Coordinates of C-alpha atoms in Angstrom, one line a residue:
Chain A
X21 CA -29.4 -4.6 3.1
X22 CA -27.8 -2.8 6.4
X23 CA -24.6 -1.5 5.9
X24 CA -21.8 -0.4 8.8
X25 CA -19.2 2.0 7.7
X26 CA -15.9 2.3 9.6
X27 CA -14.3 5.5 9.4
X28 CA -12.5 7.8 11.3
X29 CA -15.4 10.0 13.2
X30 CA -14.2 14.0 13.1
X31 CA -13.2 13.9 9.3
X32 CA -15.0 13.7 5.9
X33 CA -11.9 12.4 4.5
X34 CA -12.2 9.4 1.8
X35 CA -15.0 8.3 3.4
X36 CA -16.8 10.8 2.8
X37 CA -17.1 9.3 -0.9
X38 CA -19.0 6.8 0.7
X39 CA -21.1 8.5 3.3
X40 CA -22.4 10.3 0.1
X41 CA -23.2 7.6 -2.0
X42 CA -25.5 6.0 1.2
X43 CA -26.7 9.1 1.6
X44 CA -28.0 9.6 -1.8
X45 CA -29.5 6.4 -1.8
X46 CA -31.2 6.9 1.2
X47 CA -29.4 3.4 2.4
X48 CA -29.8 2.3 6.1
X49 CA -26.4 2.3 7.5
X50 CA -24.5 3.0 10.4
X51 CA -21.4 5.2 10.7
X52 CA -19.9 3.0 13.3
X53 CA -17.7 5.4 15.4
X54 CA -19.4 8.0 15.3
X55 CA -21.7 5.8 17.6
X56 CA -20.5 6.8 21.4
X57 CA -18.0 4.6 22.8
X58 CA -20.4 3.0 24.9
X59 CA -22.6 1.8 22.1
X60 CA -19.9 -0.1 20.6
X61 CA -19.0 3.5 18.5
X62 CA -15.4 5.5 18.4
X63 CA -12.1 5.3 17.0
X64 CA -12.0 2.2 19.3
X65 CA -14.4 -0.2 17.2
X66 CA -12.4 1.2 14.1
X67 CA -9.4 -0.2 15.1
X68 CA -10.6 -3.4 16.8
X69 CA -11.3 -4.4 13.5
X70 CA -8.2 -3.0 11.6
X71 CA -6.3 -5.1 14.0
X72 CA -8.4 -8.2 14.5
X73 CA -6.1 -11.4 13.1
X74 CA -9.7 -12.9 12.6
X75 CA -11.2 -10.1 10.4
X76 CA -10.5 -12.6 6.9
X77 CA -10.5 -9.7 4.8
X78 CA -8.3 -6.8 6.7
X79 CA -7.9 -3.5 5.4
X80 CA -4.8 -1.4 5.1
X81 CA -6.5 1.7 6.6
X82 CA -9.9 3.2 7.2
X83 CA -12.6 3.3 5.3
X84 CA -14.0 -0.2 5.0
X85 CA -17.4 -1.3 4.7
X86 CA -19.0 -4.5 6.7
X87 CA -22.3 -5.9 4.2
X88 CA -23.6 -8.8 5.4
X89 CA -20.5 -11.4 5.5
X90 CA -18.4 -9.1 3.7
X91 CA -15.8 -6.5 4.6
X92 CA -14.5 -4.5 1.9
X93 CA -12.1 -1.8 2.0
X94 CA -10.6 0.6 -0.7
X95 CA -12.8 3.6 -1.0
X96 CA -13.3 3.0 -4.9
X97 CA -13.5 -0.8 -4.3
X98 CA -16.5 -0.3 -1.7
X99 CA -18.2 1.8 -4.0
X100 CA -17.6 -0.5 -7.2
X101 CA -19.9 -2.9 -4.8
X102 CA -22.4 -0.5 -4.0
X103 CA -22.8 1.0 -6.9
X104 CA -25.3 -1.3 -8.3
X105 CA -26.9 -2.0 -5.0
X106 CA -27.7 1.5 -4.6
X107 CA -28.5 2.4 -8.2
X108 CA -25.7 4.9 -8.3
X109 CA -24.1 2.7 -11.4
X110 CA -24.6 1.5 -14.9
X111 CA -25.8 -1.7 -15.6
X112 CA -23.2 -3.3 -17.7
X113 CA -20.0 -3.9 -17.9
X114 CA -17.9 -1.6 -20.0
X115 CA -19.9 1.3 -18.7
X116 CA -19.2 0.1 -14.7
X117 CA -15.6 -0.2 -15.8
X118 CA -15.7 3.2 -16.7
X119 CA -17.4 4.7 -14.1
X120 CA -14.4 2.4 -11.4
X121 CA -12.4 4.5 -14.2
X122 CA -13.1 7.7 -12.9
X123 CA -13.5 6.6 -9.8
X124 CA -9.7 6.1 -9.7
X125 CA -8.8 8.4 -11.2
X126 CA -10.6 10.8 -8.4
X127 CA -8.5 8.8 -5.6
X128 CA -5.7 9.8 -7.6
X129 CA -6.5 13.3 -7.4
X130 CA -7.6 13.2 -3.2
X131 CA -3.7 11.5 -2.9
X132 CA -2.1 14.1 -4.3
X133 CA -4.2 16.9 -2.6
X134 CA -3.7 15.4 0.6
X135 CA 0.3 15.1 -0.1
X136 CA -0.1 18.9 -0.8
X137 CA 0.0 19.1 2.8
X138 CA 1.9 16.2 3.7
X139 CA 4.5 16.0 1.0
X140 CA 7.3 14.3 3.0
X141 CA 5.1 12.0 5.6
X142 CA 1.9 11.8 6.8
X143 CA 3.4 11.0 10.5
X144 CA 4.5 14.9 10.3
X145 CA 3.1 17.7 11.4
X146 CA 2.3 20.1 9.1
X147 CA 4.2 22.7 10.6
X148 CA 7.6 20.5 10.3
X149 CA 6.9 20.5 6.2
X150 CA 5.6 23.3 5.3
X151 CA 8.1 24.7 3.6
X152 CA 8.3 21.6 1.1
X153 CA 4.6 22.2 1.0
X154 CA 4.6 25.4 -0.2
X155 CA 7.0 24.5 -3.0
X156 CA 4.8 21.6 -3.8
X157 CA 1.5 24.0 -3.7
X158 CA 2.7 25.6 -7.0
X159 CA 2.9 22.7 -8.9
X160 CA -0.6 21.4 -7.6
X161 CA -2.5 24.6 -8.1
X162 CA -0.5 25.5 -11.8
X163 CA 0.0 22.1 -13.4
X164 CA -1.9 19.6 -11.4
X165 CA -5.0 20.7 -10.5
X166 CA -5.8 22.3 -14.4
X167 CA -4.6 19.1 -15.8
X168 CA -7.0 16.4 -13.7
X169 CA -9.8 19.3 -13.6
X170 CA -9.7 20.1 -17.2
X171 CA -10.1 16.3 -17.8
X172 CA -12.9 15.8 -16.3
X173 CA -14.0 18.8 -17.6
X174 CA -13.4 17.1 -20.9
X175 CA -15.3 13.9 -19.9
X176 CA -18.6 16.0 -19.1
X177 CA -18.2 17.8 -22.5
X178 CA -17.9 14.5 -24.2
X179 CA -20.6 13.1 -22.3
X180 CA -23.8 14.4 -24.2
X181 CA -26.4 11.6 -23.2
X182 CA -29.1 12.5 -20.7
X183 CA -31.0 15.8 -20.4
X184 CA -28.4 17.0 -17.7
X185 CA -25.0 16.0 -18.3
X186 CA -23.3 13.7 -15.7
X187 CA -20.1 11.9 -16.1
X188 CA -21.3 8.2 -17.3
X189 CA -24.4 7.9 -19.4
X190 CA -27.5 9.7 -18.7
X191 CA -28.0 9.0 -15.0
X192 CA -26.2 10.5 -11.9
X193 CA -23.3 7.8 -10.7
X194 CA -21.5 7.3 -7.7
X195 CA -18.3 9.0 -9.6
X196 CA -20.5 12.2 -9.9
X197 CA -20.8 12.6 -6.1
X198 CA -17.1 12.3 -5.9
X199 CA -16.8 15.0 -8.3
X200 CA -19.2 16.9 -6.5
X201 CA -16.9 16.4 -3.4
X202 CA -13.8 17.4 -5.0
X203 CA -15.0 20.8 -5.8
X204 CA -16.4 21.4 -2.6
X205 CA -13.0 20.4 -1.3
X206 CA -11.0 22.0 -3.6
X207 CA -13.4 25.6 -2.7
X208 CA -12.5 24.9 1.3
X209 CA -8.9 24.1 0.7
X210 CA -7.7 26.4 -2.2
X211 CA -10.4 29.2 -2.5
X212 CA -8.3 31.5 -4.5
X213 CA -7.0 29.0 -6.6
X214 CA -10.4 27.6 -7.9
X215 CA -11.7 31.2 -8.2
X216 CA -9.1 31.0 -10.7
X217 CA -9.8 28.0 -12.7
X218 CA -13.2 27.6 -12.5
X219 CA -13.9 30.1 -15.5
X220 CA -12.0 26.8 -17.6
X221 CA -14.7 24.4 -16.1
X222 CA -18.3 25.6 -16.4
X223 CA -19.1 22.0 -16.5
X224 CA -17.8 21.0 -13.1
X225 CA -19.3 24.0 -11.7
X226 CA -22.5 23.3 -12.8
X227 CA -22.3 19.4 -11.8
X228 CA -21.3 20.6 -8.4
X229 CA -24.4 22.6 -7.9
X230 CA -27.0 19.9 -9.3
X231 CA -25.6 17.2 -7.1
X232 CA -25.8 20.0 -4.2
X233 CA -29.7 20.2 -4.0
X234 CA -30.2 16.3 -5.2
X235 CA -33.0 16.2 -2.1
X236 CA -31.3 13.4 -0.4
X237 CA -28.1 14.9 -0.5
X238 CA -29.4 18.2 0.7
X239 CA -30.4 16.8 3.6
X240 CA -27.6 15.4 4.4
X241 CA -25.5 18.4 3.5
X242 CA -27.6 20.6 5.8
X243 CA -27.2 17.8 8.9
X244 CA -25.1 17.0 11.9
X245 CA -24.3 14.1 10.2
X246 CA -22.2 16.3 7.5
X247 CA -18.4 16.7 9.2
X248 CA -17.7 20.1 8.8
X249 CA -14.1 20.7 6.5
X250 CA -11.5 20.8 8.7
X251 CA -7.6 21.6 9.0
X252 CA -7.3 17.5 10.1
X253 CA -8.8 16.2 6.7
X254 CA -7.7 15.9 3.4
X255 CA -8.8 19.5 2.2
X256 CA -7.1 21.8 4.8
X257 CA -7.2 25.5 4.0
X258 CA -3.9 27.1 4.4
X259 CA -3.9 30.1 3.0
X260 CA 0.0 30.1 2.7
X261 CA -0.5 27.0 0.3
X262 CA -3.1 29.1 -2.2
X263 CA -1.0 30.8 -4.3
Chain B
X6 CA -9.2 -12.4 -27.5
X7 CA -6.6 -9.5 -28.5
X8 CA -5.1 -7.3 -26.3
X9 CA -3.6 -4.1 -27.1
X10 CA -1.5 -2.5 -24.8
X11 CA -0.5 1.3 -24.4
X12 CA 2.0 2.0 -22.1
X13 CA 5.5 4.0 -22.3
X14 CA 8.2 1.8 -24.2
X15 CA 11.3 2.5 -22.0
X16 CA 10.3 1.6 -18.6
X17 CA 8.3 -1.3 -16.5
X18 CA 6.1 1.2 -14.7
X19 CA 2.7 0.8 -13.6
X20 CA 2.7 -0.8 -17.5
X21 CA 4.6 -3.6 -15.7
X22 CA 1.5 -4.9 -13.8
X23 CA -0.5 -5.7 -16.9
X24 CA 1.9 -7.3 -18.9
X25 CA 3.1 -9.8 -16.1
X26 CA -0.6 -10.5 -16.1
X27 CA -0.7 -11.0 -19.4
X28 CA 2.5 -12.7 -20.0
X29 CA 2.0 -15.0 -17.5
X30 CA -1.4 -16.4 -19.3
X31 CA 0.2 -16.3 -22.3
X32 CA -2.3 -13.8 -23.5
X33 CA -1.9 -13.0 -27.5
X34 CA -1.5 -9.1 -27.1
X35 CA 0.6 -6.3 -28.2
X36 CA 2.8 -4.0 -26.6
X37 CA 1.9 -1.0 -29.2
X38 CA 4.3 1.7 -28.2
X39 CA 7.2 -0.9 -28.2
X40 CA 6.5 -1.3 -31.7
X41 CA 8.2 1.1 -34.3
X42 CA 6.9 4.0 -35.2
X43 CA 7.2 3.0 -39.1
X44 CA 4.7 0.0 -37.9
X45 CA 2.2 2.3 -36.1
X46 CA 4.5 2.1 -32.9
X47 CA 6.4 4.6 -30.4
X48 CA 5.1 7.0 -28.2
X49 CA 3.2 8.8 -31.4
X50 CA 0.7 5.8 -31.1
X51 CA 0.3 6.1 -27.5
X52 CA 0.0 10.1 -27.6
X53 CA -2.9 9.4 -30.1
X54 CA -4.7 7.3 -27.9
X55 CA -4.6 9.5 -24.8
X56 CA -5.5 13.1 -26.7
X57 CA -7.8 11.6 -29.0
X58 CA -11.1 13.3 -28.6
X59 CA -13.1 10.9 -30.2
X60 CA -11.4 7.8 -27.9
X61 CA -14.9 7.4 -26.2
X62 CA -13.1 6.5 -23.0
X63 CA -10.0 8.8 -22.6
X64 CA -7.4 7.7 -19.6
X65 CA -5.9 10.5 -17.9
X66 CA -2.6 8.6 -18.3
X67 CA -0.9 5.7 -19.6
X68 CA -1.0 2.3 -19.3
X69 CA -4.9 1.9 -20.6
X70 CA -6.2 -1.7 -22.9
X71 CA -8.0 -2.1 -25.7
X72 CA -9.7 -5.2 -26.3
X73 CA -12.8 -5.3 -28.6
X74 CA -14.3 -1.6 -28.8
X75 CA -13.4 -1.3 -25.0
X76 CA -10.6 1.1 -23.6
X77 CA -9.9 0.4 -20.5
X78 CA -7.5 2.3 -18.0
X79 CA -6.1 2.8 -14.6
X80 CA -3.6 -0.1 -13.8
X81 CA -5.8 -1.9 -11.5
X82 CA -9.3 -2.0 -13.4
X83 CA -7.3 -3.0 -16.1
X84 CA -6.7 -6.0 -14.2
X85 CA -10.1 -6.3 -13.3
X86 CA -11.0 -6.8 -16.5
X87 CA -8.4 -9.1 -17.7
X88 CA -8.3 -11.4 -14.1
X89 CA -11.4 -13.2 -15.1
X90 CA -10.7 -13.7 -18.6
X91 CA -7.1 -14.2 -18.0
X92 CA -7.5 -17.0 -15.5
X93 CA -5.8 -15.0 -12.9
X94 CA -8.9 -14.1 -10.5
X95 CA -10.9 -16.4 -8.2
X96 CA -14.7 -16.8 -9.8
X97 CA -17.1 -15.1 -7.1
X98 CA -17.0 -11.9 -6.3
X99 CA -16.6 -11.5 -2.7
X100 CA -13.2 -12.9 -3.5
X101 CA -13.0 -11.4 -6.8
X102 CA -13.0 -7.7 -4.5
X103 CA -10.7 -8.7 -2.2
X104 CA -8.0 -9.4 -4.9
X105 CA -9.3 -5.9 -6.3
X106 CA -8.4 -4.5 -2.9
X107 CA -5.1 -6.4 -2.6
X108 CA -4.2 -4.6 -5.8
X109 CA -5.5 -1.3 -5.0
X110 CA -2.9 -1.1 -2.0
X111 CA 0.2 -2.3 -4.0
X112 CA -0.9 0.8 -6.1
X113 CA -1.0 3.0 -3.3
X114 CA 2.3 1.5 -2.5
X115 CA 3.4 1.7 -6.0
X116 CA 2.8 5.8 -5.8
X117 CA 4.4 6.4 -2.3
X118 CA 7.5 5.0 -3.9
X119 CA 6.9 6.9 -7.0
X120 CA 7.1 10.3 -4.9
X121 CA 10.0 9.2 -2.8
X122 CA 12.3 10.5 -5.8
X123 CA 9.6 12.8 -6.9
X124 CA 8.1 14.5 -3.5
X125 CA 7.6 18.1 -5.0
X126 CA 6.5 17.6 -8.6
X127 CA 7.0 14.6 -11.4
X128 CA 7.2 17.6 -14.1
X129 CA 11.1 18.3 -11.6
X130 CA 14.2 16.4 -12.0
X131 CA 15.4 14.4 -9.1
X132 CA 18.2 16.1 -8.7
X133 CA 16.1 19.2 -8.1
X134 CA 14.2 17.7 -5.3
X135 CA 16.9 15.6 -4.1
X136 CA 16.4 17.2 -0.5
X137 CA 13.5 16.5 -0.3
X138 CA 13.7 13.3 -1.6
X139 CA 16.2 12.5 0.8
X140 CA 14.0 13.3 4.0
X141 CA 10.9 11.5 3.0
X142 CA 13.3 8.7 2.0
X143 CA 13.7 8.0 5.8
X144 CA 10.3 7.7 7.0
X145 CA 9.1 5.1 3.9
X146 CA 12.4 3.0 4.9
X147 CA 11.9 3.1 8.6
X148 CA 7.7 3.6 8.8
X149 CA 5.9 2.6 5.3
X150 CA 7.9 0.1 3.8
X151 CA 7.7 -2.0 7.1
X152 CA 3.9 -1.6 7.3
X153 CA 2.6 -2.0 4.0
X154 CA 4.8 -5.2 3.5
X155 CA 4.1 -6.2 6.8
X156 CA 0.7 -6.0 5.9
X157 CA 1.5 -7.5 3.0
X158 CA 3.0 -10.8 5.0
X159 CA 0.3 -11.0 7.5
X160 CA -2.4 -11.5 4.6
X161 CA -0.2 -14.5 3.5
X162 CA -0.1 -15.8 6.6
X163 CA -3.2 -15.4 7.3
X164 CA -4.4 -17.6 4.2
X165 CA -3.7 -20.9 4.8
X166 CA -5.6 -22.7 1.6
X167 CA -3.8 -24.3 -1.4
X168 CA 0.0 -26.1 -1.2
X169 CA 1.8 -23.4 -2.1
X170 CA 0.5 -20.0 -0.1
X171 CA -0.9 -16.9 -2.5
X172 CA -2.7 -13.8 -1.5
X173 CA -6.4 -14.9 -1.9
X174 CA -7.8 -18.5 -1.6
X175 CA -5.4 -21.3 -3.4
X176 CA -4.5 -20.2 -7.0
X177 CA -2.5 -17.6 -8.1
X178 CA -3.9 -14.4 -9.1
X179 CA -2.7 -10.9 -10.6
X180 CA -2.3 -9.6 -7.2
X181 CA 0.3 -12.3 -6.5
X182 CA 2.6 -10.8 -9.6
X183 CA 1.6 -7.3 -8.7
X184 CA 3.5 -8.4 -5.3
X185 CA 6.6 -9.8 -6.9
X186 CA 7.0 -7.0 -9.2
X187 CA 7.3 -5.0 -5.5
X188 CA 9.3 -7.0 -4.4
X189 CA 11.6 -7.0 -7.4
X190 CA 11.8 -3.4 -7.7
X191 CA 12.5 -2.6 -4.5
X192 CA 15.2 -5.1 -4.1
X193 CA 16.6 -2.7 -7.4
X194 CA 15.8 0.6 -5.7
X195 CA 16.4 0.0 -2.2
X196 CA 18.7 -3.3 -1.7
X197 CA 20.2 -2.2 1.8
X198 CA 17.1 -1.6 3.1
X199 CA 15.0 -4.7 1.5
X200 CA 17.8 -7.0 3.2
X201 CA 17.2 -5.3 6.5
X202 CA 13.3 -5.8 5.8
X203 CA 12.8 -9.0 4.5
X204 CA 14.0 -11.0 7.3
X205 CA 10.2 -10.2 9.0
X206 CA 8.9 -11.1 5.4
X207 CA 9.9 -15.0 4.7
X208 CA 6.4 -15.3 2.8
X209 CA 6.9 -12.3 0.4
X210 CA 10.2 -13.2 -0.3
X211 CA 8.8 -17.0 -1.1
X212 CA 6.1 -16.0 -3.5
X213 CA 8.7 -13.6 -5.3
X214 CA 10.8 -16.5 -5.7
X215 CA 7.9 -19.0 -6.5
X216 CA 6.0 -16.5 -9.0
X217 CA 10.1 -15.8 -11.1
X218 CA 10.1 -19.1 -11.7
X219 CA 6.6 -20.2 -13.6
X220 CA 7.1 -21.2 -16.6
X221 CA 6.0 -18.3 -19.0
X222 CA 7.0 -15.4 -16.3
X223 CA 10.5 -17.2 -16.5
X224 CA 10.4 -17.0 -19.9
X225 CA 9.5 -13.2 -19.9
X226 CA 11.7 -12.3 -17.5
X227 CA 14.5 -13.7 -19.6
X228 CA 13.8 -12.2 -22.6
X229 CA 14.2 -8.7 -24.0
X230 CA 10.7 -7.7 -23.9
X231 CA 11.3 -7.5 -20.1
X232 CA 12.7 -4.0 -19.9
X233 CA 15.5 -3.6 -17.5
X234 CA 15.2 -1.4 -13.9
X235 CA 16.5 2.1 -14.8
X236 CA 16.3 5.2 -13.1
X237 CA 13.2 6.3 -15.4
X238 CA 10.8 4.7 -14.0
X239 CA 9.2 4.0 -10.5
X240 CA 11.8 2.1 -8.8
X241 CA 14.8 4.2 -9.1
X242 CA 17.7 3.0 -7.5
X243 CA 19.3 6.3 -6.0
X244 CA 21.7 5.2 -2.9
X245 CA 21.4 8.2 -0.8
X246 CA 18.2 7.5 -0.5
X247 CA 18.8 3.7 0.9
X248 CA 19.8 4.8 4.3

């Protein structure tokens, strides 16, 4: 099956979740706007279908996902369908819940990291809320940031099926790549910070690294095709906001 | 089947979303930490739950289900696993995502209005964030509000199946009560503004008033197990912050 991914072109943002679960897979896809404008590609084919009355299925905001008939947005809804389409989840259905589980619980996380940031409104600058960032920061990097890391720290550690341990049984899920995504973020953003806590989360660390050189993946990592972080994404480093 | 519940006992909160579900289909469940503690009830029960190491699944916070062996959280795959067994989602699963997505944005939603009283930290009292509070307060009356229930409305209007219009195909589903209970709380936290809003929103402000009145929601709502609106839980009614 062909997939087209709609998402804004010069930022990994949260669909990057996605871009790495195709990757993985090796799926054939197309990143639409990242296509030049004259192939159909660019911001503008993004939002001709955000906007388009006839779309059936419209979503909110970038990313969403066009499969066949469907259009699905919601990054942990898109990849609750691709999971099993790409082998990146469980086969039944306590265990897929679970893995959507995490999978929320990791959009949870990219919210409130990207509110770090933005804590008053994403149609701000930066620069006109950075003071209420920087009291926000504290709580993120001393009470947030331990508290979701340490549990899924705690849901590795629990996890003991498999010869390597991944979050969800003994095979390597789409939730794992998100993980493995969060820590790179987390490293760009907050450097000092995660220096810091990653002594508490050997685990995590050690995920991150696997999923790294996954030979698919490595690829990718080492490509174009990889968005270099940036200060317009959701992980921004600013070093102010580190602690 | 049984349902067991685990959510705070004082407020509606994200709670609020599963047991309209489950109220609604007259599910036979329990509403643990609303017991007393004498009867295995209170927050104890729900503390237990969430720190228990040997919990299999743990949720990194309240509300999560059991039902059989499973233990289910995160609000909204907590009502993707009661929807089909509850008679509240459409049978095939391209429409059985889209409700999924539907409910995914009221949760989005449902946290933008959680940090408008809580911007810096939820581990803060209001009061000392109440600045804060107040600036963000004027751009999710004047730019978020307006666009995710605009959003919202144009889905409704956009779906012209069935007699009476719901969010996805011609039956009501748990996103449909997940948009009442929006629309109910905000009319609680935010009544100046939701009067100047829902003129632009006739359909939303139908469904609220056809979903109050079916016949076991009418009865829930009536009764004490519906907890009142009080400024403890999401939808805080704070007038300085209702422009």
């Amino acid at each position: 099956m062909k997939f087209a991914l709609y998402y804004w072109p010069n930022i990994q943002g949260r669909g990057e979740f996605v871009r790495l679960a195709l990757e993985d897979a090796g799926a054939d896809y197309v990143d639409v706007a990242r296509l030049p404008e004259g192939s159909g590609g660019g911001e503008a084919a993004l939002l001709r279908w955000l906007d388009a009355p006839a779309a059936g299925h419209p979503s909110f905001a970038p990313p969403f996902l066009k499969a066949g008939r469907s259009l699905i947005g919601q990054t942990a809804n898109i990849l609750l369908f691709l999971g099993p389409r790409l082998g990146l989840a469980p086969g039944d259905e306590a265990a897929r819940l679970w893995t959507h589980q995490l999978q929320l619980t990791i959009m949870d996380l990219v919210a409130e990291i990207h509110d770090l940031h933005h804590p008053i409104a994403g149609s701000l600058y930066y620069e006109d809320q950075r003071e209420e960032a920087r009291r926000r920061s504290a709580h993120l990097r001393r009470e947030r940031l331990p508290k979701f890391l340490g549990w899924f720290e705690r849901v590795l550690a629990e996890n003991r099926r498999g010869r390597q341990r991944c979050l969800v049984g003994s095979a390597v899920t789409y939730a794992d790549l998100s993980l493995f995504q969060i820590m790179a973020g987390l490293r760009y953003a907050l450097p000092r910070t995660l220096r810091r806590l990653e002594g508490d989360l050997p685990l995590c660390v050690d995920l991150h690294e696997r999923i790294a050189v996954r030979p698919n993946l490595a690829t990718y990592l080492a490509s174009p095709r990889r968005i270099p972080f940036n200060n317009e994404g959701i992980f921004r480093h600013y070093p102010e906001l580190d602690g």
